[in-house]
mmCIF file of C-alpha atoms and ligand atoms in Angstrom:
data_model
loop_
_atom_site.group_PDB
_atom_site.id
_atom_site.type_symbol
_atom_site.label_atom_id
_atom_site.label_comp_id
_atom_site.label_asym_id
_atom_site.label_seq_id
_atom_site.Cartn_x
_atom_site.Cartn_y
_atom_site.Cartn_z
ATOM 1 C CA UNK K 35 -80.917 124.651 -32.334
ATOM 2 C CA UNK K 36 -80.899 124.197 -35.884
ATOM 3 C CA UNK K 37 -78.297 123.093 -38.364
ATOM 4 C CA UNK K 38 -79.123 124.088 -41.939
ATOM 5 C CA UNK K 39 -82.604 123.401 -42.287
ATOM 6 C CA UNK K 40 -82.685 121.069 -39.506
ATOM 7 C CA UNK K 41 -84.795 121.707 -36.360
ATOM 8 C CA UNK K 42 -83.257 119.622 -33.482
ATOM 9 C CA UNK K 43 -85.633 119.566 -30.431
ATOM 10 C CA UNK K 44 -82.743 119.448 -28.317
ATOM 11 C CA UNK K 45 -79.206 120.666 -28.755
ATOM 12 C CA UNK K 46 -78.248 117.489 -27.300
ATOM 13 C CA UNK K 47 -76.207 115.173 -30.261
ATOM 14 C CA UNK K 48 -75.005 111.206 -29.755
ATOM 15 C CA UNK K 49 -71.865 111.255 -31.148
ATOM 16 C CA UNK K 50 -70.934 108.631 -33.683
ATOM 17 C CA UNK K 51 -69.423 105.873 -32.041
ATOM 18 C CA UNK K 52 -68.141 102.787 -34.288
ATOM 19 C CA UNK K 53 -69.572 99.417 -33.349
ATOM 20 C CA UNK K 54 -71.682 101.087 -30.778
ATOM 21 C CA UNK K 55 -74.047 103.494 -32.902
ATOM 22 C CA UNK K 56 -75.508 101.248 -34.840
ATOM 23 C CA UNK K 57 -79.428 101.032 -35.751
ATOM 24 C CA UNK K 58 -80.743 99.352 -32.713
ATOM 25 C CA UNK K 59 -78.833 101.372 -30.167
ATOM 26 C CA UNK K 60 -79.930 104.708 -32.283
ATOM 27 C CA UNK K 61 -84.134 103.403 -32.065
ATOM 28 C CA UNK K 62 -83.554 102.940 -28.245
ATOM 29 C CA UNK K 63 -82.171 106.292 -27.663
ATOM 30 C CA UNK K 64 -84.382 107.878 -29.140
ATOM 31 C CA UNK K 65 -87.287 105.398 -27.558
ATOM 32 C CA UNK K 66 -85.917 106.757 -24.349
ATOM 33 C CA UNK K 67 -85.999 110.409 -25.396
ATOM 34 C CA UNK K 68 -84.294 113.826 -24.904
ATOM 35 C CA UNK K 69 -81.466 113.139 -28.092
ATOM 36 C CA UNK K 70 -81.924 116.156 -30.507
ATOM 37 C CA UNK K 71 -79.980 114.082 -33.464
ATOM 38 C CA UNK K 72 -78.215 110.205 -33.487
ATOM 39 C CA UNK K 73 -75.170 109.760 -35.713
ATOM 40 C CA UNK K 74 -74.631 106.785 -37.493
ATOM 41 C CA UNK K 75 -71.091 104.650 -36.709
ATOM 42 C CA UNK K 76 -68.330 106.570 -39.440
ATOM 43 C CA UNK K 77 -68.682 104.846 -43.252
ATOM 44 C CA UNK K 78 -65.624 104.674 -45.598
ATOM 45 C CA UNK K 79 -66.111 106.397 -48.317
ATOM 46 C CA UNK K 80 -64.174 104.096 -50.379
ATOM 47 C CA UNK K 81 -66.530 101.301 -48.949
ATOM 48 C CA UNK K 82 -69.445 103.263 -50.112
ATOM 49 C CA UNK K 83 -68.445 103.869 -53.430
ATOM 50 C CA UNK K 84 -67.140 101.140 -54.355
ATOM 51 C CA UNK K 85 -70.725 99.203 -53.655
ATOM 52 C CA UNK K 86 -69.603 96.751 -50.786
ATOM 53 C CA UNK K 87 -72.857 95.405 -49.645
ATOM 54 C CA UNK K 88 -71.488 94.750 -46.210
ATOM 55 C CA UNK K 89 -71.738 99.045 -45.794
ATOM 56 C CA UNK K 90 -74.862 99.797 -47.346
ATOM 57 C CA UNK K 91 -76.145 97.143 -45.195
ATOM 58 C CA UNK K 92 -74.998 98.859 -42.392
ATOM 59 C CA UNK K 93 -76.343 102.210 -43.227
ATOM 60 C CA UNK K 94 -80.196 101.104 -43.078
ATOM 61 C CA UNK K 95 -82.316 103.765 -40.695
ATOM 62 C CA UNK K 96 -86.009 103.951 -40.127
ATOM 63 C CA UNK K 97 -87.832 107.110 -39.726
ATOM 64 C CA UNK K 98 -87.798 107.257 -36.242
ATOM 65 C CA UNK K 99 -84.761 107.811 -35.627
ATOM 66 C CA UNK K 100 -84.629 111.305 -37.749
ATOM 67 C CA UNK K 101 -82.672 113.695 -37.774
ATOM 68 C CA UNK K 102 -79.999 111.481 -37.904
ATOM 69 C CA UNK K 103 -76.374 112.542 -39.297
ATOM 70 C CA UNK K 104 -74.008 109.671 -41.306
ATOM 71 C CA UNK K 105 -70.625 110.280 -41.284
ATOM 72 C CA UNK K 106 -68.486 109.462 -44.147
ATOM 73 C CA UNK K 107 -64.534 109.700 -44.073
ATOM 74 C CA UNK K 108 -61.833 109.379 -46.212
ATOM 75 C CA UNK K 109 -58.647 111.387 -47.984
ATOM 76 C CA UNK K 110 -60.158 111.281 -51.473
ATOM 77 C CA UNK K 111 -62.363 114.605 -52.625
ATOM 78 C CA UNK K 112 -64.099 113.493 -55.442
ATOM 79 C CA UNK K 113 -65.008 110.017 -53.769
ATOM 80 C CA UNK K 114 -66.162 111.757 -50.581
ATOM 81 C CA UNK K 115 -68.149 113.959 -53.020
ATOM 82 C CA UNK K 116 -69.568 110.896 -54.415
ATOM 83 C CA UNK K 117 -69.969 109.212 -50.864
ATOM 84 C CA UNK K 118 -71.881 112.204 -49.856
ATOM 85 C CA UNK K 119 -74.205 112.199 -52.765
ATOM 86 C CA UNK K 120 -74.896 108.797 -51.671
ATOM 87 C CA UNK K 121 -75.953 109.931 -48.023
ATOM 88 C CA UNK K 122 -77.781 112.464 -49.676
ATOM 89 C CA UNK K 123 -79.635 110.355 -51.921
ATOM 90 C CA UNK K 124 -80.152 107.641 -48.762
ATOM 91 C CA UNK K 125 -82.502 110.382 -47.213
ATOM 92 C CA UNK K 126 -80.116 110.897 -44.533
ATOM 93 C CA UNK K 127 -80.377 114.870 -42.881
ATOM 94 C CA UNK K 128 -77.677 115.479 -42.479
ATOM 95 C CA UNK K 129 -73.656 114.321 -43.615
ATOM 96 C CA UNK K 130 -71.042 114.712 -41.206
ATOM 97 C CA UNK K 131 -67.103 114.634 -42.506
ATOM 98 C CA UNK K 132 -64.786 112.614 -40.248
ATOM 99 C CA UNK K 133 -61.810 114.459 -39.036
ATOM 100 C CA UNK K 134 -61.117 113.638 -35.676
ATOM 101 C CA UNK K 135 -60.378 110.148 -35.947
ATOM 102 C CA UNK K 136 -57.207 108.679 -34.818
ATOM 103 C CA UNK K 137 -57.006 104.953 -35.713
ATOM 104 C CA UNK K 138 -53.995 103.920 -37.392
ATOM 105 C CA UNK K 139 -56.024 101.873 -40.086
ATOM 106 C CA UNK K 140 -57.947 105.313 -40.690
ATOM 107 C CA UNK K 141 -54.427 107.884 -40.583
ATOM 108 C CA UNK K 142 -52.573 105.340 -42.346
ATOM 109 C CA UNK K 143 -55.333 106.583 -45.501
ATOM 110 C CA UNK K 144 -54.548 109.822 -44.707
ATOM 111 C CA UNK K 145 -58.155 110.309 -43.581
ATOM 112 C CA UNK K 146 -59.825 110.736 -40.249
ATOM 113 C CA UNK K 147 -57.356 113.064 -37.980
ATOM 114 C CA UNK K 148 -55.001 113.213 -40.826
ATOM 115 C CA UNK K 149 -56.915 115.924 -42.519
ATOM 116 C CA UNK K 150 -55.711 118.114 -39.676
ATOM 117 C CA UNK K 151 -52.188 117.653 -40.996
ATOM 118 C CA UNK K 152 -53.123 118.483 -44.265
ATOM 119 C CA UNK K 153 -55.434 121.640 -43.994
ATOM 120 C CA UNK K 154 -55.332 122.129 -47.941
ATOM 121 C CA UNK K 155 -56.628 118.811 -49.032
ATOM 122 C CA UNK K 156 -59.226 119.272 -46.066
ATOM 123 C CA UNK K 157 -60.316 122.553 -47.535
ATOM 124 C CA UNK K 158 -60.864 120.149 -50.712
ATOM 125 C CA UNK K 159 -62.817 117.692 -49.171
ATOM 126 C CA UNK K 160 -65.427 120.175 -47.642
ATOM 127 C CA UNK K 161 -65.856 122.068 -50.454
ATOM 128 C CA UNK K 162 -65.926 119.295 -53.118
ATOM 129 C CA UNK K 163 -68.503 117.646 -50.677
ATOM 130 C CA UNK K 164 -70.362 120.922 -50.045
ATOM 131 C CA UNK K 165 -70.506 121.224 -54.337
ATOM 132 C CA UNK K 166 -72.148 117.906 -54.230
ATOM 133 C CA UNK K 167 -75.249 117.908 -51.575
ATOM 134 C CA UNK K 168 -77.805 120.051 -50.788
ATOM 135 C CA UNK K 169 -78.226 118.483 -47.122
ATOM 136 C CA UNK K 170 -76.764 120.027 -44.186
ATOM 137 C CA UNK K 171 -73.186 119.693 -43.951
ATOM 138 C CA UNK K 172 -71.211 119.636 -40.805
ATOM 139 C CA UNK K 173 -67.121 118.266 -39.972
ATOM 140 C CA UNK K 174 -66.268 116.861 -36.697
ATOM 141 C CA UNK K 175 -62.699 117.487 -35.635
ATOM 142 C CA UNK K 176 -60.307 116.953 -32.894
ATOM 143 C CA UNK K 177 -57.710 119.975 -31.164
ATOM 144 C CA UNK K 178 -55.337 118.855 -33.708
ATOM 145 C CA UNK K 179 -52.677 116.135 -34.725
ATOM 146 C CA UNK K 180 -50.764 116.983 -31.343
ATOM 147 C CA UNK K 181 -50.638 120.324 -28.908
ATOM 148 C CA UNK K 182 -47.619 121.496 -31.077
ATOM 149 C CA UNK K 183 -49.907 121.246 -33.945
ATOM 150 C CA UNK K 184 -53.193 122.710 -31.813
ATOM 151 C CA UNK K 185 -54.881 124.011 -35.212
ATOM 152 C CA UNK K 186 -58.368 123.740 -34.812
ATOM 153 C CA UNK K 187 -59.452 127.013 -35.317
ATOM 154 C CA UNK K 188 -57.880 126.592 -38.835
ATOM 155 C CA UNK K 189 -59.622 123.968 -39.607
ATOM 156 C CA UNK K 190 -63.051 125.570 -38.245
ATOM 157 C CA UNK K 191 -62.480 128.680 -40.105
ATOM 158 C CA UNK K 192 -61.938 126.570 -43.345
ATOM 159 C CA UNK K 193 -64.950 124.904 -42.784
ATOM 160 C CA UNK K 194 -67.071 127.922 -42.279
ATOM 161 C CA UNK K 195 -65.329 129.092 -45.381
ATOM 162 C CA UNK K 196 -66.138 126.564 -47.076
ATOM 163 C CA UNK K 197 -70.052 125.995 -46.085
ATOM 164 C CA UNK K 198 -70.162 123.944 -43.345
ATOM 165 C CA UNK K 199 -73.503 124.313 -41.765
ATOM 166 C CA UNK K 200 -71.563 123.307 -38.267
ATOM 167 C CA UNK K 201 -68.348 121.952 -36.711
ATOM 168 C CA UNK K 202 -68.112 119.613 -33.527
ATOM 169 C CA UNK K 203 -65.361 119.715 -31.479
ATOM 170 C CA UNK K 204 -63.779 116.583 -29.541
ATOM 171 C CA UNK K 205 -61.389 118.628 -27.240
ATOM 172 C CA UNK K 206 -58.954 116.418 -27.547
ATOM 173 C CA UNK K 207 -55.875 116.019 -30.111
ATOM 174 C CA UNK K 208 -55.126 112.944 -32.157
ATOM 175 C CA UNK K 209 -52.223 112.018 -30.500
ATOM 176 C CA UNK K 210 -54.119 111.549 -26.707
ATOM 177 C CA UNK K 211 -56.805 109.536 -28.320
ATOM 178 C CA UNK K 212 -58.704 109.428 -25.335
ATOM 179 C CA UNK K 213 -56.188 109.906 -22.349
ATOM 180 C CA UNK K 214 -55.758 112.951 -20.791
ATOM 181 C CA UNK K 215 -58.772 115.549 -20.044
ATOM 182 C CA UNK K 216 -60.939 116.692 -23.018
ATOM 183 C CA UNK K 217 -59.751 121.019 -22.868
ATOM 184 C CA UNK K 218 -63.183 122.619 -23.070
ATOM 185 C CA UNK K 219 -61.731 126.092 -22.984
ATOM 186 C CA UNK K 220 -60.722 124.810 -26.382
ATOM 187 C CA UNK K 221 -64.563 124.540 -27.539
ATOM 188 C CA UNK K 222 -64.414 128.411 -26.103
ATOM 189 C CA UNK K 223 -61.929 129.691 -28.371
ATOM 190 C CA UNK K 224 -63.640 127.579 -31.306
ATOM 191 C CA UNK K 225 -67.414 129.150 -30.534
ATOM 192 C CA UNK K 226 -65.728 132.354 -29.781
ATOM 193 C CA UNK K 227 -63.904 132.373 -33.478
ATOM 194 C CA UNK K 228 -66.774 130.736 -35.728
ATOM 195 C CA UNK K 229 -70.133 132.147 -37.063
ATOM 196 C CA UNK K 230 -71.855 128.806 -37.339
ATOM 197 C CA UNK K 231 -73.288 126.119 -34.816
ATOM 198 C CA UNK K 232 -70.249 124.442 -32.593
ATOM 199 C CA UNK K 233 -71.182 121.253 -30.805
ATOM 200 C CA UNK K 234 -68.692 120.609 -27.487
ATOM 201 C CA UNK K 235 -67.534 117.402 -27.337
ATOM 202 C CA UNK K 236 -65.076 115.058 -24.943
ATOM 203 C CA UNK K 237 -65.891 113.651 -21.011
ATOM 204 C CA UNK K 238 -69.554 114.678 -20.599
ATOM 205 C CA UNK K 239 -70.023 111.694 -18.064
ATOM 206 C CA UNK K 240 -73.411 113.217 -16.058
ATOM 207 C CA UNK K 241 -76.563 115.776 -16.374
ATOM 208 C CA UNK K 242 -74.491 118.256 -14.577
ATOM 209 C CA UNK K 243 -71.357 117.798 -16.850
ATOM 210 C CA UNK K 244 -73.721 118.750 -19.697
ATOM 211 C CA UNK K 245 -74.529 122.082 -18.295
ATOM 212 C CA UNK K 246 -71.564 122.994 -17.337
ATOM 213 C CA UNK K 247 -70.078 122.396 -20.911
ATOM 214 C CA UNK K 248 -72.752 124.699 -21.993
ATOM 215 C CA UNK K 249 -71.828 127.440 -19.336
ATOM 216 C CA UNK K 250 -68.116 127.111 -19.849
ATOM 217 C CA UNK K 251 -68.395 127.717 -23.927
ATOM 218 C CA UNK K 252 -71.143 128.760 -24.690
ATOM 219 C CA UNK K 253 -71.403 125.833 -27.159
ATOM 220 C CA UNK K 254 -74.620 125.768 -29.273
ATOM 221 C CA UNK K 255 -75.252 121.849 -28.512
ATOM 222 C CA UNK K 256 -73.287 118.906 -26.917
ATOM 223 C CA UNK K 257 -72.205 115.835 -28.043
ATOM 224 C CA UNK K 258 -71.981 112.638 -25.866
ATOM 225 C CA UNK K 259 -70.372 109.468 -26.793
ATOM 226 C CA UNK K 260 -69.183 107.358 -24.313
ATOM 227 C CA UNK K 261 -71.604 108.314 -21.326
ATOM 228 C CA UNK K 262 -74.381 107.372 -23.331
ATOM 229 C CA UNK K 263 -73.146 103.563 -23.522
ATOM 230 C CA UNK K 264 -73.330 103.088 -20.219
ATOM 231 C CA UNK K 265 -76.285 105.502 -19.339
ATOM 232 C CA UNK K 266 -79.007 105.811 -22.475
ATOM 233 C CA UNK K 267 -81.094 107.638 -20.290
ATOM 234 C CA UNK K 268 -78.450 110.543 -20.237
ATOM 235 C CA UNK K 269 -79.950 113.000 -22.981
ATOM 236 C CA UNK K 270 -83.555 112.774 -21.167
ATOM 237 C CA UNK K 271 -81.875 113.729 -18.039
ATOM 238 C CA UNK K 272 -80.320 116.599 -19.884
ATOM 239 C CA UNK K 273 -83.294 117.827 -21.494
ATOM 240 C CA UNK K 274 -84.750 117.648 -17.831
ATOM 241 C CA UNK K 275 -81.802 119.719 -16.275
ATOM 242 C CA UNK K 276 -82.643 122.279 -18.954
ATOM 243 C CA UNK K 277 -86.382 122.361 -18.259
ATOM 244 C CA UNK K 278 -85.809 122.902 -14.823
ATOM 245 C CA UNK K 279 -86.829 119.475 -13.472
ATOM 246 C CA UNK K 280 -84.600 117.050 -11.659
ATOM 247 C CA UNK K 281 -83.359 114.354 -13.693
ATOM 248 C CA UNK K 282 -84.957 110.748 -12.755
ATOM 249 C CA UNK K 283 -82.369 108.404 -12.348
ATOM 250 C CA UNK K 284 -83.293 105.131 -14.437
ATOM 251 C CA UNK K 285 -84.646 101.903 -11.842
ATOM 252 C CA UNK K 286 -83.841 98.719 -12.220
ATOM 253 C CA UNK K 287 -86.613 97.639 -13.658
ATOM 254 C CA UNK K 288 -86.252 100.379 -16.353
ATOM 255 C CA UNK K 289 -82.846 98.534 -16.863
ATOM 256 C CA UNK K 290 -84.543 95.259 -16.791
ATOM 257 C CA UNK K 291 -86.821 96.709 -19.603
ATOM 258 C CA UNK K 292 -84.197 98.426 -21.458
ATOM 259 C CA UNK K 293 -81.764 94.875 -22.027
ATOM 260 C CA UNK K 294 -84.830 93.355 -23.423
ATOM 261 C CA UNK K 295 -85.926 95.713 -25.760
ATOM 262 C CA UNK K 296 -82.869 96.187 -26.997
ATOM 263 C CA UNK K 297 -82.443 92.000 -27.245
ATOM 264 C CA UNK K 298 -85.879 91.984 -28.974
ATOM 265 C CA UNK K 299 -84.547 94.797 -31.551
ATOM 266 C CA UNK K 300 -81.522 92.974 -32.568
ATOM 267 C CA UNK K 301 -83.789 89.580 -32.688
ATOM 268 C CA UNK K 302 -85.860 90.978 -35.813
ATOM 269 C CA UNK K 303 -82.903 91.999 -38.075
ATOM 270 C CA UNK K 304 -80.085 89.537 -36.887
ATOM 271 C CA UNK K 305 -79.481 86.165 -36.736
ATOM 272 C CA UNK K 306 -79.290 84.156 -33.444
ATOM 273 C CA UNK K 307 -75.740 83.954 -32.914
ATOM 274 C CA UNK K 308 -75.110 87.790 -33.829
ATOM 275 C CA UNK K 309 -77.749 89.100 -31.708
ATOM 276 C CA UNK K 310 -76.438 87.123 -28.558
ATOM 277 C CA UNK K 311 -73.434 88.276 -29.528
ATOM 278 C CA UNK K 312 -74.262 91.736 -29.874
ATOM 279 C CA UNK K 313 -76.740 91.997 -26.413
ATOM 280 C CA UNK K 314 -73.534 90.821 -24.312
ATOM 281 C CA UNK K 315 -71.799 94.004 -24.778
ATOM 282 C CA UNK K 316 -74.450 96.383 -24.001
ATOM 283 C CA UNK K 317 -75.593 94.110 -20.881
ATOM 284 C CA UNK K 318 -71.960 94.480 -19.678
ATOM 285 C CA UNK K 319 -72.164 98.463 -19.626
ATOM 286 C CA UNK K 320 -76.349 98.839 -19.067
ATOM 287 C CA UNK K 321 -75.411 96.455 -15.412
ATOM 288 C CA UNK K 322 -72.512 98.166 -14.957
ATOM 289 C CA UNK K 323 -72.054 99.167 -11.494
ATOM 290 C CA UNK K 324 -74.961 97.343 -10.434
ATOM 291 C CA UNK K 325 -74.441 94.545 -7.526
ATOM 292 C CA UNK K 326 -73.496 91.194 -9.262
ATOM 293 C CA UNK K 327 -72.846 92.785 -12.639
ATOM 294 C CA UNK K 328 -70.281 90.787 -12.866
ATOM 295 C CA UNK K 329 -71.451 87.252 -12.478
ATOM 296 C CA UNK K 330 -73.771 88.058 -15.008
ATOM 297 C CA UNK K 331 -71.435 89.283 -17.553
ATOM 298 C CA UNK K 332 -69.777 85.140 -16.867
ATOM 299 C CA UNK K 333 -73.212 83.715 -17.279
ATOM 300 C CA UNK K 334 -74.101 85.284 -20.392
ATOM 301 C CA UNK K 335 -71.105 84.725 -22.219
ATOM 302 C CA UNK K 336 -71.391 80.606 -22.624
ATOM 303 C CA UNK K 337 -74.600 81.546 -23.705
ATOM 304 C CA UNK K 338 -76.153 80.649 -26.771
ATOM 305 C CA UNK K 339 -80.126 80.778 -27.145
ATOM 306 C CA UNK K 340 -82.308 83.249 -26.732
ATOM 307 C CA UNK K 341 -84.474 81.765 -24.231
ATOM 308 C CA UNK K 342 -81.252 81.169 -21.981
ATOM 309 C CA UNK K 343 -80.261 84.681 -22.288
ATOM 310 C CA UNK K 344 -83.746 86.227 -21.631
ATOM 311 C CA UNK K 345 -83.634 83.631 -18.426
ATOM 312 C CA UNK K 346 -79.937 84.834 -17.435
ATOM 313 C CA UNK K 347 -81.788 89.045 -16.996
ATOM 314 C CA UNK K 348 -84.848 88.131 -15.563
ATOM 315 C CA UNK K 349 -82.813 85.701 -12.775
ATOM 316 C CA UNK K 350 -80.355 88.606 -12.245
ATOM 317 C CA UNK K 351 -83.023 91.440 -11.817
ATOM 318 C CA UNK K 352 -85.380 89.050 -9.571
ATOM 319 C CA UNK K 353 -81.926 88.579 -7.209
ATOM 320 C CA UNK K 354 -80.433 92.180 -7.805
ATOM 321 C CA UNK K 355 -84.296 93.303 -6.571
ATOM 322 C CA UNK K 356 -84.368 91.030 -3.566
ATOM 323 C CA UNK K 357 -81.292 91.951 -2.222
HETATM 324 C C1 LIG D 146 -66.080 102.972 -29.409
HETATM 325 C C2 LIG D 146 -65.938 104.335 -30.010
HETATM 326 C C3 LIG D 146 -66.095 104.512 -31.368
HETATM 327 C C4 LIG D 146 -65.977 105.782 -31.956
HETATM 328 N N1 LIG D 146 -66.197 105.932 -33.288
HETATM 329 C C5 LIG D 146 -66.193 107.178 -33.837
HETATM 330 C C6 LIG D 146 -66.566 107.383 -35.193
HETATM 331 O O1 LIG D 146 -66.933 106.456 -35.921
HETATM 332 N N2 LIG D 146 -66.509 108.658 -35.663
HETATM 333 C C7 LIG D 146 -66.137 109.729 -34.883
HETATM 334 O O2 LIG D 146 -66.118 110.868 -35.356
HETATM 335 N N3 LIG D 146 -65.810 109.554 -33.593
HETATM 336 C C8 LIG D 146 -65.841 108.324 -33.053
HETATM 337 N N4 LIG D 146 -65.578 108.167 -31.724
HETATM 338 C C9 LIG D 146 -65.323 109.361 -30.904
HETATM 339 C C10 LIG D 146 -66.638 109.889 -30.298
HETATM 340 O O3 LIG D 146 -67.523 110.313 -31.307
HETATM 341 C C11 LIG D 146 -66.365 111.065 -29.345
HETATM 342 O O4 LIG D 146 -65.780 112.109 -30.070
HETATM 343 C C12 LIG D 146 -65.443 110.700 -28.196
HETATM 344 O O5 LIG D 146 -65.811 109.441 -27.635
HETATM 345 C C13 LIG D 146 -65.441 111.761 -27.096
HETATM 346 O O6 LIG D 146 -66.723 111.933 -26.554
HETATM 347 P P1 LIG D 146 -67.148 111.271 -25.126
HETATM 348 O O7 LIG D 146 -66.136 111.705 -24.112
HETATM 349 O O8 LIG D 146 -68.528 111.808 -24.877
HETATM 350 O O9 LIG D 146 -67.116 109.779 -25.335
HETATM 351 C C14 LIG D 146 -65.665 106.904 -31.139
HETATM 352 C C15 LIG D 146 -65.503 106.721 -29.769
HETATM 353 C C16 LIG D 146 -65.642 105.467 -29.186
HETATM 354 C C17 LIG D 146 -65.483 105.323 -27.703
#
């Protein structure tokens, strides 16, 4: 699958996810294996442009984690233009377009989802944005504001128009944020109308989910958000599926292995206090479902030194393994 000039190994895309996609979590996917492209969390183009340090900080990325897409969003063409350069200039692949999302901080800007209300000003943005980079270009979008207002195909069709190298779909509309079922006959319609590359997006949960999003579509690649949180190993099951093989379910000590790496990862770049901070989230979803997940999840919490923590895992997988 390729988008532009870019070559992804596997048509298989981790969507951006704020808070969650950051650097660290990005390296360990693609440690793992199987993801064909990471997304960075979405970056306000305002933010960007106006040189907050807090943002650029944020959009640091090592090699290894190519190709990797950043999103930028925001209601503004000529700073999105700008923003984009930026990307561009960053050495980032690819530059995605936030339309799709339906936070009120984010609407009330008229960006994010509220592009879909406004399909002329969104026609602006692409093309402004498409004048300014020579990096592939793709828009991520939702059904629409609301199913009165279903007007995706629109939108796709303006962003073909206006040179989109590719669209992704969260089947979706605004106005469910994530209730409700994600409508994959919607990603259908939107493959069926469009020329270029459509990523399927909304409730891939397992392996099997994946291919069936393919089947049902016909998408050219899927994107996975939430899954991925609680199951990293996701893509390299996919990528299995598609090879034929049967995916290996991750063991506990692969969990084991995976908490710490990812603790030792957030120990180079952050500070105690942040990293600790930061670890206790994932460990919440990479135990979840396992037996005494939740005592865990207590224990770590009051915690606040490294050495404690790394204690807290290796005490939980020693019992979790001897039960
Ligand atoms: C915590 C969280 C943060 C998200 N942040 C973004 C974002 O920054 N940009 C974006 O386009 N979508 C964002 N999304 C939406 C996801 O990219 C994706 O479209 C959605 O979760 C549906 O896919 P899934 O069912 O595989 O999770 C976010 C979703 C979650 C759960």
């Amino acid at each position: 699958m390729r988008i532009g000039h870019v070559n992804l190994a596997q048509p298989l895309i981790l969507a951006p996810m704020a808070g969650i996609t950051d650097q660290y979590f990005r390296l360990i996917l693609k440690r793992i294996g199987g993801v064909g492209l990471v997304s960075m969390e979405f970056i306000s183009s305002e933010a960007l442009t106006r040189g907050s340090h807090r943002t650029r900080h944020m959009m640091q990325f090592s090699e290894e984690e190519r190709p990797l897409a950043i999103q930028i969003y925001g209601s503004d063409p000529e700073r999105m233009a700008d923003a984009a350069g930026f990307v561009q200039a960053l050495g980032a692949d690819i530059v995605d377009i936030n339309m799709g999302c339906p936070a009120n901080k984010v609407l009330k800007g008229c960006a994010g989802a509220a592009l879909m209300g406004d399909p002329d000003l969104a026609r602006a943005i692409v093309r402004r944005v498409r004048q300014s980079v020579r990096i592939p270009l793709t828009v991520k979008f939702r059904v629409g504001l609301d199913d009165r207002r279903a007007n995706f195909l629109e939108l796709g069709r303006i962003c073909q128009e206006e040179g989109a190298d590719a669209v992704a779909l969260h089947a979706r509309t605004a106005r469910q944020m994530f209730s409700g079922r994600a409508d994959w006959e919607r990603i259908r319609l939107l493959k069926e109308t469009l020329a270029i590359p459509v990523s399927g997006n909304g409730d891939v949960e397992t392996p099997a989910d994946a291919a069936a999003l393919f089947q049902a579509t016909g998408c050219d690649a899927v994107m996975i958000g939430r899954a991925a949180i609680k199951n990293p190993w996701i893509f390299r099951q996919i990528a299995a599926l598609r090879a034929g093989q049967q995916p290996l379910e991750p063991g506990l000590e692969e969990r084991r292995v995976l908490i710490l790496q990812h603790f030792a990862l957030l120990r180079e770049r952050e500070d105690e206090r942040s990293a600790l901070h930061k670890i206790r989230t994932f460990t919440g979803w990479y135990t979840h479902g396992l037996p005494n997940g939740r005592t865990l999840r207590q224990r770590i919490n009051g915690l606040v030194s490294v050495a404690e923590f790394i204690d807290a895992i290796e005490d939980f997988f020693r019992m979790v393994q001897a039960a």
